[in-house]
mmCIF file of C-alpha atoms in Angstrom:
data_model
loop_
_atom_site.group_PDB
_atom_site.id
_atom_site.type_symbol
_atom_site.label_atom_id
_atom_site.label_comp_id
_atom_site.label_asym_id
_atom_site.label_seq_id
_atom_site.Cartn_x
_atom_site.Cartn_y
_atom_site.Cartn_z
ATOM 1 C CA MET A 1 -23.750 37.463 26.075
ATOM 2 C CA ASP A 2 -23.088 36.382 29.644
ATOM 3 C CA GLU A 3 -25.855 33.889 30.437
ATOM 4 C CA LYS A 4 -25.511 34.359 34.187
ATOM 5 C CA VAL A 5 -28.677 36.043 35.397
ATOM 6 C CA GLY A 6 -28.717 38.206 38.504
ATOM 7 C CA PRO A 7 -31.558 38.244 41.052
ATOM 8 C CA SER A 8 -33.239 41.231 39.350
ATOM 9 C CA GLU A 9 -32.560 40.092 35.764
ATOM 10 C CA MET A 10 -34.228 37.827 33.221
ATOM 11 C CA ILE A 11 -33.570 36.675 29.649
ATOM 12 C CA VAL A 12 -36.311 37.238 27.091
ATOM 13 C CA HIS A 13 -36.181 35.527 23.694
ATOM 14 C CA LEU A 14 -37.609 37.684 20.896
ATOM 15 C CA GLY A 15 -38.201 35.322 18.006
ATOM 16 C CA PRO A 16 -37.470 33.291 15.994
ATOM 17 C CA GLN A 17 -40.880 34.504 14.821
ATOM 18 C CA HIS A 18 -41.892 37.943 16.044
ATOM 19 C CA PRO A 19 -43.849 40.844 14.494
ATOM 20 C CA MET A 20 -40.801 43.142 14.591
ATOM 21 C CA MET A 21 -38.621 40.746 12.605
ATOM 22 C CA PRO A 22 -39.040 40.368 8.814
ATOM 23 C CA GLY A 23 -37.746 36.793 8.869
ATOM 24 C CA PRO A 24 -36.889 34.156 11.464
ATOM 25 C CA PHE A 25 -34.025 35.003 13.779
ATOM 26 C CA ARG A 26 -33.858 35.245 17.540
ATOM 27 C CA LEU A 27 -32.733 38.143 19.669
ATOM 28 C CA ASN A 28 -31.870 37.050 23.189
ATOM 29 C CA ALA A 29 -32.135 40.050 25.497
ATOM 30 C CA LYS A 30 -31.051 40.143 29.133
ATOM 31 C CA LEU A 31 -33.283 42.572 30.986
ATOM 32 C CA ARG A 32 -33.118 44.359 34.284
ATOM 33 C CA GLY A 33 -36.673 45.510 34.678
ATOM 34 C CA GLU A 34 -37.524 47.129 31.329
ATOM 35 C CA THR A 35 -33.896 47.944 30.463
ATOM 36 C CA VAL A 36 -31.703 45.852 28.167
ATOM 37 C CA VAL A 37 -28.355 45.156 29.841
ATOM 38 C CA ASP A 38 -26.995 42.668 27.264
ATOM 39 C CA SER A 39 -28.099 40.786 24.158
ATOM 40 C CA GLU A 40 -27.046 38.484 21.351
ATOM 41 C CA VAL A 41 -28.363 37.710 17.876
ATOM 42 C CA GLU A 42 -28.976 34.065 17.058
ATOM 43 C CA MET A 43 -29.123 33.174 13.360
ATOM 44 C CA GLY A 44 -29.586 30.005 11.328
ATOM 45 C CA TRP A 45 -33.266 29.159 11.024
ATOM 46 C CA ILE A 46 -33.573 28.815 7.237
ATOM 47 C CA HIS A 47 -30.400 27.182 5.825
ATOM 48 C CA LYS A 48 -31.156 27.500 2.111
ATOM 49 C CA GLY A 49 -27.640 26.363 1.175
ATOM 50 C CA ILE A 50 -27.493 28.662 -1.848
ATOM 51 C CA GLU A 51 -23.694 28.754 -2.132
ATOM 52 C CA LYS A 52 -23.502 24.954 -2.454
ATOM 53 C CA ILE A 53 -26.485 24.890 -4.808
ATOM 54 C CA LEU A 54 -24.654 27.348 -7.090
ATOM 55 C CA GLU A 55 -21.675 24.991 -7.213
ATOM 56 C CA SER A 56 -23.922 22.224 -8.571
ATOM 57 C CA LYS A 57 -25.632 24.328 -11.269
ATOM 58 C CA THR A 58 -24.391 25.639 -14.591
ATOM 59 C CA TYR A 59 -23.516 29.326 -14.669
ATOM 60 C CA LEU A 60 -26.756 30.260 -16.434
ATOM 61 C CA GLN A 61 -28.874 28.215 -14.017
ATOM 62 C CA GLY A 62 -27.260 30.129 -11.161
ATOM 63 C CA ILE A 63 -28.966 33.373 -12.187
ATOM 64 C CA THR A 64 -32.321 31.935 -11.102
ATOM 65 C CA ILE A 65 -30.825 30.762 -7.799
ATOM 66 C CA VAL A 66 -29.284 34.095 -6.735
ATOM 67 C CA ASP A 67 -32.686 35.782 -7.113
ATOM 68 C CA ARG A 68 -33.752 33.754 -4.060
ATOM 69 C CA ILE A 69 -30.999 35.035 -1.742
ATOM 70 C CA CYS A 70 -33.238 38.004 -0.945
ATOM 71 C CA TYR A 71 -36.166 38.615 -3.252
ATOM 72 C CA LEU A 72 -36.133 42.343 -2.440
ATOM 73 C CA ALA A 73 -32.652 42.604 -3.970
ATOM 74 C CA ALA A 74 -32.970 40.037 -6.753
ATOM 75 C CA LEU A 75 -31.521 42.235 -9.509
ATOM 76 C CA THR A 76 -28.507 43.434 -7.527
ATOM 77 C CA ASN A 77 -27.830 39.826 -6.527
ATOM 78 C CA GLU A 78 -27.837 38.982 -10.220
ATOM 79 C CA GLU A 79 -25.481 41.893 -10.934
ATOM 80 C CA ALA A 80 -22.947 40.685 -8.374
ATOM 81 C CA TYR A 81 -23.115 37.095 -9.668
ATOM 82 C CA VAL A 82 -23.109 37.908 -13.370
ATOM 83 C CA GLY A 83 -20.340 40.471 -12.815
ATOM 84 C CA CYS A 84 -18.058 37.724 -11.455
ATOM 85 C CA VAL A 85 -18.536 35.615 -14.571
ATOM 86 C CA GLU A 86 -18.015 38.633 -16.837
ATOM 87 C CA LYS A 87 -14.725 39.436 -15.099
ATOM 88 C CA LEU A 88 -13.507 35.849 -15.358
ATOM 89 C CA ALA A 89 -14.498 35.552 -19.015
ATOM 90 C CA GLY A 90 -13.375 39.049 -20.005
ATOM 91 C CA ILE A 91 -16.826 40.037 -21.263
ATOM 92 C CA GLU A 92 -17.537 43.725 -21.919
ATOM 93 C CA VAL A 93 -21.197 44.679 -21.493
ATOM 94 C CA PRO A 94 -22.514 46.979 -24.281
ATOM 95 C CA GLU A 95 -23.506 50.477 -23.205
ATOM 96 C CA ARG A 96 -27.217 50.037 -23.830
ATOM 97 C CA ALA A 97 -27.332 46.904 -21.676
ATOM 98 C CA GLN A 98 -25.421 48.732 -18.930
ATOM 99 C CA TYR A 99 -28.002 51.508 -18.842
ATOM 100 C CA ILE A 100 -30.885 49.034 -18.781
ATOM 101 C CA ARG A 101 -29.252 47.231 -15.857
ATOM 102 C CA VAL A 102 -28.865 50.489 -13.940
ATOM 103 C CA ILE A 103 -32.518 51.384 -14.554
ATOM 104 C CA MET A 104 -33.761 48.034 -13.319
ATOM 105 C CA GLU A 105 -31.470 47.900 -10.299
ATOM 106 C CA GLU A 106 -32.487 51.386 -9.197
ATOM 107 C CA LEU A 107 -36.163 50.468 -9.559
ATOM 108 C CA SER A 108 -35.376 47.453 -7.388
ATOM 109 C CA ARG A 109 -33.792 49.746 -4.792
ATOM 110 C CA ILE A 110 -36.935 51.907 -4.703
ATOM 111 C CA GLN A 111 -39.340 48.996 -4.219
ATOM 112 C CA SER A 112 -37.108 47.500 -1.516
ATOM 113 C CA HIS A 113 -37.008 50.770 0.425
ATOM 114 C CA LEU A 114 -40.767 51.187 0.083
ATOM 115 C CA LEU A 115 -41.475 47.771 1.562
ATOM 116 C CA GLY A 116 -38.816 48.079 4.265
ATOM 117 C CA MET A 117 -40.037 51.507 5.318
ATOM 118 C CA GLY A 118 -43.668 50.372 5.367
ATOM 119 C CA GLU A 119 -42.843 47.319 7.470
ATOM 120 C CA TYR A 120 -40.807 49.463 9.839
ATOM 121 C CA ALA A 121 -43.631 51.989 10.231
ATOM 122 C CA SER A 122 -46.019 49.217 11.223
ATOM 123 C CA PHE A 123 -43.560 48.083 13.915
ATOM 124 C CA VAL A 124 -43.868 51.438 15.683
ATOM 125 C CA GLY A 125 -47.634 51.783 15.287
ATOM 126 C CA PHE A 126 -47.921 53.496 11.873
ATOM 127 C CA VAL A 127 -49.974 50.619 10.440
ATOM 128 C CA SER A 128 -51.673 52.774 7.794
ATOM 129 C CA MET A 129 -48.242 53.779 6.404
ATOM 130 C CA PHE A 130 -47.663 50.167 5.345
ATOM 131 C CA MET A 131 -50.782 50.325 3.159
ATOM 132 C CA TYR A 132 -49.547 53.522 1.487
ATOM 133 C CA THR A 133 -46.054 52.208 0.720
ATOM 134 C CA ILE A 134 -47.371 48.891 -0.608
ATOM 135 C CA ARG A 135 -49.716 50.782 -2.938
ATOM 136 C CA ASP A 136 -46.860 52.831 -4.382
ATOM 137 C CA ARG A 137 -44.552 49.811 -4.500
ATOM 138 C CA GLU A 138 -47.029 48.014 -6.743
ATOM 139 C CA ASP A 139 -46.672 50.761 -9.365
ATOM 140 C CA VAL A 140 -42.880 50.430 -9.306
ATOM 141 C CA MET A 141 -43.118 46.652 -9.573
ATOM 142 C CA SER A 142 -45.421 47.008 -12.566
ATOM 143 C CA LEU A 143 -42.651 48.971 -14.308
ATOM 144 C CA MET A 144 -40.206 46.158 -13.548
ATOM 145 C CA ASP A 145 -42.719 43.545 -14.666
ATOM 146 C CA SER A 146 -43.132 45.279 -18.030
ATOM 147 C CA VAL A 147 -39.409 44.786 -18.725
ATOM 148 C CA THR A 148 -38.474 41.498 -17.039
ATOM 149 C CA GLY A 149 -41.782 39.645 -17.132
ATOM 150 C CA ALA A 150 -41.717 39.087 -13.356
ATOM 151 C CA ARG A 151 -42.493 41.150 -10.289
ATOM 152 C CA ILE A 152 -40.097 39.697 -7.707
ATOM 153 C CA THR A 153 -37.643 37.055 -8.956
ATOM 154 C CA HIS A 154 -36.651 38.305 -12.389
ATOM 155 C CA SER A 155 -33.852 36.142 -13.888
ATOM 156 C CA PHE A 156 -33.295 39.100 -16.198
ATOM 157 C CA LEU A 157 -29.538 39.595 -16.458
ATOM 158 C CA ARG A 158 -27.387 37.549 -18.817
ATOM 159 C CA PHE A 159 -23.631 37.274 -19.169
ATOM 160 C CA GLY A 160 -22.701 40.258 -21.296
ATOM 161 C CA GLY A 161 -26.157 41.797 -21.424
ATOM 162 C CA VAL A 162 -29.821 41.565 -20.503
ATOM 163 C CA LYS A 163 -32.673 39.276 -21.530
ATOM 164 C CA ASP A 164 -34.866 41.910 -23.203
ATOM 165 C CA ASP A 165 -34.866 45.548 -24.265
ATOM 166 C CA LEU A 166 -37.062 48.250 -22.743
ATOM 167 C CA PRO A 167 -40.637 48.071 -24.056
ATOM 168 C CA GLU A 168 -42.233 50.784 -26.147
ATOM 169 C CA GLY A 169 -43.651 53.587 -24.000
ATOM 170 C CA PHE A 170 -41.560 52.656 -20.971
ATOM 171 C CA LYS A 171 -40.203 56.192 -20.544
ATOM 172 C CA ASP A 172 -43.719 57.644 -20.434
ATOM 173 C CA ASP A 173 -44.806 55.005 -17.909
ATOM 174 C CA VAL A 174 -41.836 55.886 -15.691
ATOM 175 C CA LYS A 175 -42.657 59.594 -15.910
ATOM 176 C CA TYR A 176 -46.220 58.948 -14.776
ATOM 177 C CA VAL A 177 -45.272 56.635 -11.875
ATOM 178 C CA PHE A 178 -42.475 58.921 -10.665
ATOM 179 C CA GLY A 179 -44.768 61.942 -10.676
ATOM 180 C CA ASN A 180 -47.043 60.196 -8.201
ATOM 181 C CA LEU A 181 -44.188 58.644 -6.234
ATOM 182 C CA ARG A 182 -42.438 61.963 -5.578
ATOM 183 C CA LYS A 183 -45.628 63.352 -4.094
ATOM 184 C CA ALA A 184 -46.044 60.200 -1.997
ATOM 185 C CA ILE A 185 -42.484 60.364 -0.624
ATOM 186 C CA ASN A 186 -43.013 64.009 0.350
ATOM 187 C CA THR A 187 -46.188 62.932 2.150
ATOM 188 C CA TYR A 188 -44.362 60.130 4.000
ATOM 189 C CA GLU A 189 -41.697 62.579 5.099
ATOM 190 C CA GLU A 190 -44.255 65.068 6.334
ATOM 191 C CA LEU A 191 -46.171 62.384 8.240
ATOM 192 C CA PHE A 192 -43.009 61.126 9.919
ATOM 193 C CA SER A 193 -41.592 64.537 10.798
ATOM 194 C CA SER A 194 -44.842 66.048 12.082
ATOM 195 C CA ASP A 195 -45.887 63.221 14.403
ATOM 196 C CA GLU A 196 -44.673 63.865 17.956
ATOM 197 C CA ILE A 197 -45.056 60.239 19.047
ATOM 198 C CA TYR A 198 -43.044 59.003 16.080
ATOM 199 C CA ARG A 199 -40.276 61.532 16.710
ATOM 200 C CA SER A 200 -40.119 60.629 20.404
ATOM 201 C CA ARG A 201 -39.621 56.979 19.428
ATOM 202 C CA THR A 202 -36.963 57.644 16.791
ATOM 203 C CA VAL A 203 -34.964 60.835 17.393
ATOM 204 C CA GLY A 204 -31.895 60.064 19.481
ATOM 205 C CA ILE A 205 -32.871 56.381 19.768
ATOM 206 C CA GLY A 206 -30.528 53.571 18.703
ATOM 207 C CA VAL A 207 -27.587 55.803 17.794
ATOM 208 C CA LEU A 208 -24.969 53.963 15.713
ATOM 209 C CA THR A 209 -21.592 55.699 15.671
ATOM 210 C CA PRO A 210 -19.313 55.695 12.592
ATOM 211 C CA GLU A 211 -16.589 53.913 14.582
ATOM 212 C CA VAL A 212 -18.822 51.031 15.674
ATOM 213 C CA ALA A 213 -20.367 50.758 12.202
ATOM 214 C CA LYS A 214 -16.956 50.480 10.510
ATOM 215 C CA ASP A 215 -15.612 48.053 13.124
ATOM 216 C CA ILE A 216 -18.541 45.676 12.598
ATOM 217 C CA GLY A 217 -18.641 46.086 8.815
ATOM 218 C CA VAL A 218 -22.045 47.762 8.531
ATOM 219 C CA SER A 219 -22.750 49.208 5.080
ATOM 220 C CA GLY A 220 -25.624 50.734 3.146
ATOM 221 C CA PRO A 221 -28.186 53.143 4.662
ATOM 222 C CA PRO A 222 -27.329 52.308 8.324
ATOM 223 C CA LEU A 223 -23.706 53.307 7.668
ATOM 224 C CA ARG A 224 -24.555 56.389 5.612
ATOM 225 C CA ALA A 225 -26.929 57.544 8.380
ATOM 226 C CA THR A 226 -23.835 57.925 10.591
ATOM 227 C CA GLY A 227 -22.267 60.404 8.155
ATOM 228 C CA VAL A 228 -19.980 57.960 6.314
ATOM 229 C CA ALA A 229 -20.482 58.592 2.579
ATOM 230 C CA PHE A 230 -19.517 55.113 1.370
ATOM 231 C CA ASP A 231 -21.386 53.910 -1.711
ATOM 232 C CA ILE A 232 -19.912 51.343 -4.095
ATOM 233 C CA ARG A 233 -21.728 52.960 -7.024
ATOM 234 C CA ARG A 234 -19.510 56.013 -6.528
ATOM 235 C CA ASP A 235 -16.383 54.638 -4.819
ATOM 236 C CA GLU A 236 -15.951 51.568 -7.067
ATOM 237 C CA PRO A 237 -18.219 52.457 -9.987
ATOM 238 C CA TYR A 238 -19.569 49.757 -12.281
ATOM 239 C CA LEU A 239 -21.913 49.678 -15.286
ATOM 240 C CA ALA A 240 -22.894 53.206 -16.411
ATOM 241 C CA TYR A 241 -22.643 54.854 -12.988
ATOM 242 C CA PRO A 242 -19.480 56.841 -13.895
ATOM 243 C CA ASP A 243 -21.540 58.654 -16.560
ATOM 244 C CA LEU A 244 -24.316 59.622 -14.144
ATOM 245 C CA ASP A 245 -24.677 62.543 -11.785
ATOM 246 C CA PHE A 246 -25.897 61.533 -8.329
ATOM 247 C CA LYS A 247 -25.086 62.192 -4.708
ATOM 248 C CA VAL A 248 -24.517 59.793 -1.830
ATOM 249 C CA CYS A 249 -27.319 60.398 0.678
ATOM 250 C CA THR A 250 -26.068 60.768 4.249
ATOM 251 C CA ARG A 251 -27.161 61.973 7.676
ATOM 252 C CA LYS A 252 -24.983 62.586 10.728
ATOM 253 C CA GLU A 253 -27.227 61.622 13.640
ATOM 254 C CA GLY A 254 -26.982 57.820 13.259
ATOM 255 C CA ASP A 255 -30.308 57.267 15.019
ATOM 256 C CA VAL A 256 -33.534 55.551 13.979
ATOM 257 C CA TYR A 257 -34.911 58.747 12.437
ATOM 258 C CA ALA A 258 -31.763 59.262 10.333
ATOM 259 C CA ARG A 259 -31.808 55.709 8.962
ATOM 260 C CA VAL A 260 -35.373 56.145 7.722
ATOM 261 C CA GLN A 261 -34.597 59.586 6.294
ATOM 262 C CA VAL A 262 -31.621 58.229 4.322
ATOM 263 C CA ARG A 263 -33.922 55.750 2.602
ATOM 264 C CA LEU A 264 -36.407 58.477 1.731
ATOM 265 C CA ASP A 265 -33.576 60.513 0.212
ATOM 266 C CA GLU A 266 -32.221 57.491 -1.661
ATOM 267 C CA MET A 267 -35.554 56.851 -3.344
ATOM 268 C CA ARG A 268 -35.532 60.397 -4.683
ATOM 269 C CA GLU A 269 -31.949 59.959 -5.860
ATOM 270 C CA SER A 270 -32.756 56.636 -7.554
ATOM 271 C CA MET A 271 -35.547 58.303 -9.510
ATOM 272 C CA TYR A 272 -33.096 61.000 -10.595
ATOM 273 C CA ILE A 273 -30.615 58.333 -11.738
ATOM 274 C CA ILE A 274 -33.280 56.478 -13.735
ATOM 275 C CA GLU A 275 -34.449 59.665 -15.444
ATOM 276 C CA GLN A 276 -30.875 60.433 -16.494
ATOM 277 C CA CYS A 277 -30.510 56.922 -17.896
ATOM 278 C CA LEU A 278 -33.701 57.202 -19.933
ATOM 279 C CA ASP A 279 -32.569 60.571 -21.331
ATOM 280 C CA GLN A 280 -29.096 59.465 -22.392
ATOM 281 C CA ILE A 281 -29.403 55.723 -23.058
ATOM 282 C CA PRO A 282 -27.620 54.961 -26.352
ATOM 283 C CA GLN A 283 -28.824 52.744 -29.154
ATOM 284 C CA GLY A 284 -26.949 49.537 -29.804
ATOM 285 C CA PRO A 285 -26.872 45.791 -29.149
ATOM 286 C CA LEU A 286 -27.814 44.117 -25.883
ATOM 287 C CA PHE A 287 -24.887 41.677 -26.099
ATOM 288 C CA PRO A 288 -21.273 41.979 -27.282
ATOM 289 C CA GLU A 289 -20.984 41.284 -30.989
ATOM 290 C CA GLY A 290 -19.375 37.995 -31.977
ATOM 291 C CA THR A 291 -19.233 36.354 -28.533
ATOM 292 C CA PRO A 292 -20.600 32.920 -27.581
ATOM 293 C CA TYR A 293 -22.242 34.380 -24.476
ATOM 294 C CA GLY A 294 -25.838 35.492 -24.576
ATOM 295 C CA ARG A 295 -29.410 34.584 -23.945
ATOM 296 C CA ARG A 296 -29.109 31.303 -25.914
ATOM 297 C CA SER A 297 -26.060 29.846 -24.177
ATOM 298 C CA PRO A 298 -27.359 27.478 -21.472
ATOM 299 C CA ILE A 299 -23.999 25.684 -21.300
ATOM 300 C CA MET A 300 -20.837 27.770 -21.142
ATOM 301 C CA ARG A 301 -17.344 27.197 -19.810
ATOM 302 C CA VAL A 302 -15.630 29.979 -17.925
ATOM 303 C CA PRO A 303 -11.820 30.315 -17.921
ATOM 304 C CA ALA A 304 -10.158 29.098 -14.737
ATOM 305 C CA GLY A 305 -9.427 31.752 -12.123
ATOM 306 C CA GLU A 306 -10.832 33.516 -9.088
ATOM 307 C CA VAL A 307 -12.546 36.845 -8.692
ATOM 308 C CA PHE A 308 -14.422 39.033 -6.216
ATOM 309 C CA HIS A 309 -17.085 41.446 -7.402
ATOM 310 C CA ARG A 310 -19.273 43.694 -5.278
ATOM 311 C CA VAL A 311 -22.197 46.029 -5.916
ATOM 312 C CA GLU A 312 -24.397 48.416 -3.922
ATOM 313 C CA ASP A 313 -27.378 46.394 -2.752
ATOM 314 C CA PRO A 314 -30.427 48.231 -1.274
ATOM 315 C CA ARG A 315 -29.046 47.189 2.130
ATOM 316 C CA GLY A 316 -25.335 47.733 1.501
ATOM 317 C CA GLU A 317 -22.369 45.808 0.128
ATOM 318 C CA MET A 318 -23.260 42.618 -1.753
ATOM 319 C CA GLY A 319 -20.156 40.760 -2.898
ATOM 320 C CA PHE A 320 -19.511 37.425 -4.600
ATOM 321 C CA TYR A 321 -16.225 35.533 -4.469
ATOM 322 C CA MET A 322 -16.061 32.931 -7.231
ATOM 323 C CA VAL A 323 -13.517 30.297 -8.220
ATOM 324 C CA SER A 324 -13.683 28.716 -11.685
ATOM 325 C CA ASP A 325 -11.869 25.501 -12.632
ATOM 326 C CA GLY A 326 -12.669 25.895 -16.324
ATOM 327 C CA SER A 327 -15.789 23.729 -16.271
ATOM 328 C CA ASP A 328 -19.433 24.685 -16.875
ATOM 329 C CA LYS A 329 -20.093 25.139 -13.141
ATOM 330 C CA PRO A 330 -18.395 27.364 -10.551
ATOM 331 C CA TYR A 331 -15.954 25.423 -8.392
ATOM 332 C CA ARG A 332 -16.531 27.610 -5.326
ATOM 333 C CA VAL A 333 -18.910 30.463 -4.520
ATOM 334 C CA LYS A 334 -18.852 32.557 -1.365
ATOM 335 C CA ILE A 335 -21.315 35.376 -0.766
ATOM 336 C CA ARG A 336 -20.614 38.389 1.437
ATOM 337 C CA GLY A 337 -23.995 40.003 1.995
ATOM 338 C CA PRO A 338 -24.769 43.254 3.810
ATOM 339 C CA VAL A 339 -27.258 42.015 6.401
ATOM 340 C CA TYR A 340 -25.121 39.793 8.648
ATOM 341 C CA PRO A 341 -22.876 42.696 9.747
ATOM 342 C CA THR A 342 -25.955 44.894 10.120
ATOM 343 C CA LEU A 343 -27.526 42.394 12.507
ATOM 344 C CA GLN A 344 -24.305 42.286 14.522
ATOM 345 C CA GLY A 345 -24.845 45.996 15.083
ATOM 346 C CA LEU A 346 -28.033 45.344 17.071
ATOM 347 C CA PRO A 347 -26.486 44.311 20.455
ATOM 348 C CA PRO A 348 -24.472 47.525 20.951
ATOM 349 C CA LEU A 349 -27.440 49.615 19.741
ATOM 350 C CA ILE A 350 -30.006 48.186 22.154
ATOM 351 C CA LYS A 351 -27.801 48.064 25.242
ATOM 352 C CA GLY A 352 -29.281 50.385 27.835
ATOM 353 C CA VAL A 353 -32.573 51.004 25.982
ATOM 354 C CA ARG A 354 -36.077 50.041 27.035
ATOM 355 C CA VAL A 355 -37.747 46.925 25.636
ATOM 356 C CA ALA A 356 -40.181 49.002 23.558
ATOM 357 C CA ASP A 357 -37.259 50.660 21.776
ATOM 358 C CA ILE A 358 -35.924 47.302 20.527
ATOM 359 C CA VAL A 359 -38.737 47.168 17.983
ATOM 360 C CA ALA A 360 -37.989 50.626 16.595
ATOM 361 C CA ILE A 361 -34.234 50.029 16.434
ATOM 362 C CA ALA A 362 -34.361 46.554 14.882
ATOM 363 C CA GLY A 363 -36.953 47.620 12.326
ATOM 364 C CA SER A 364 -34.954 50.679 11.261
ATOM 365 C CA MET A 365 -31.984 48.477 10.264
ATOM 366 C CA ASP A 366 -34.106 46.996 7.399
ATOM 367 C CA THR A 367 -32.651 43.498 7.519
ATOM 368 C CA CYS A 368 -33.432 40.491 5.322
ATOM 369 C CA THR A 369 -32.928 37.320 7.329
ATOM 370 C CA SER A 370 -33.145 34.979 4.359
ATOM 371 C CA GLU A 371 -30.063 36.688 2.884
ATOM 372 C CA VAL A 372 -28.112 35.908 6.066
ATOM 373 C CA ASP A 373 -29.266 32.285 6.139
ATOM 374 C CA ARG A 374 -28.541 31.716 2.455
#
């Protein structure tokens, strides 16, 4: 951003703490009256140093660390990390464990979208919507808790499998929760679509084009809301996804309204995926037979090599690049998360809009600042 300020211009700093931002970052906006003429995103307020921490921990200890990259995507973070080790070590995950992983990661996607959508609604004045989504999110988190023993940071995946099997009665619990959740999502959609003030603040506002999204590297719901049907679960399938029938949810408008609608559609699709998994999950072991890897292997050495593994996070492409030197700790770890490119999409989106629209646009991107500042 050009820091030269004209006689009728001023620079306003939104953040690093601001109600519209779920995490500390600063948006520097140059204004002419109420219109944004230029802006820049300023990151780096947390500095958790997770990549270097991972290089000082054993492979198993790292599972607990990657949960903290973004607690809303803890299980997909684990999948990306554990998947790197499994590729390096040549570990094949048994079918039953694959299905359990898919179930848990799709539940994680649902609870992430519920919280993100509720937070976003409060940014544009729908404060009561946040209470509704949090209520329904608690039911989904209770399902996750019954399997992993935790509600947010799970430490559930293991190299070659999962920590525990599904509990007795889990399928019935899912059926009950999903029955209520489907009705709730329909209600959210009706509330959003029928409110004239909400539509005036979202339809045609903050339009992201497919060209700009691809140039910046945006992925996940913000990209799919532009009409680009890119989803790693389908395009580079992993776990049991090749055996499942699901569609990639897209919209063509690329505006605030479309980004929220994509997440509503994705929650429905995640429920459909989970129901398929529960219907066709096979019996069998949770770990490969006859391997040294499993829940009781705190110290393990991984063959030397390098690998990149990526998965579909609730916010887009989550990838881990890992280098092993044959010891019990990774030699190098580099994380490519989805949120940094998404935040870089803010300046072109808010150029030319009014200040009040910044809140709606930034909130609709559903960012997680702690993932950027890992």
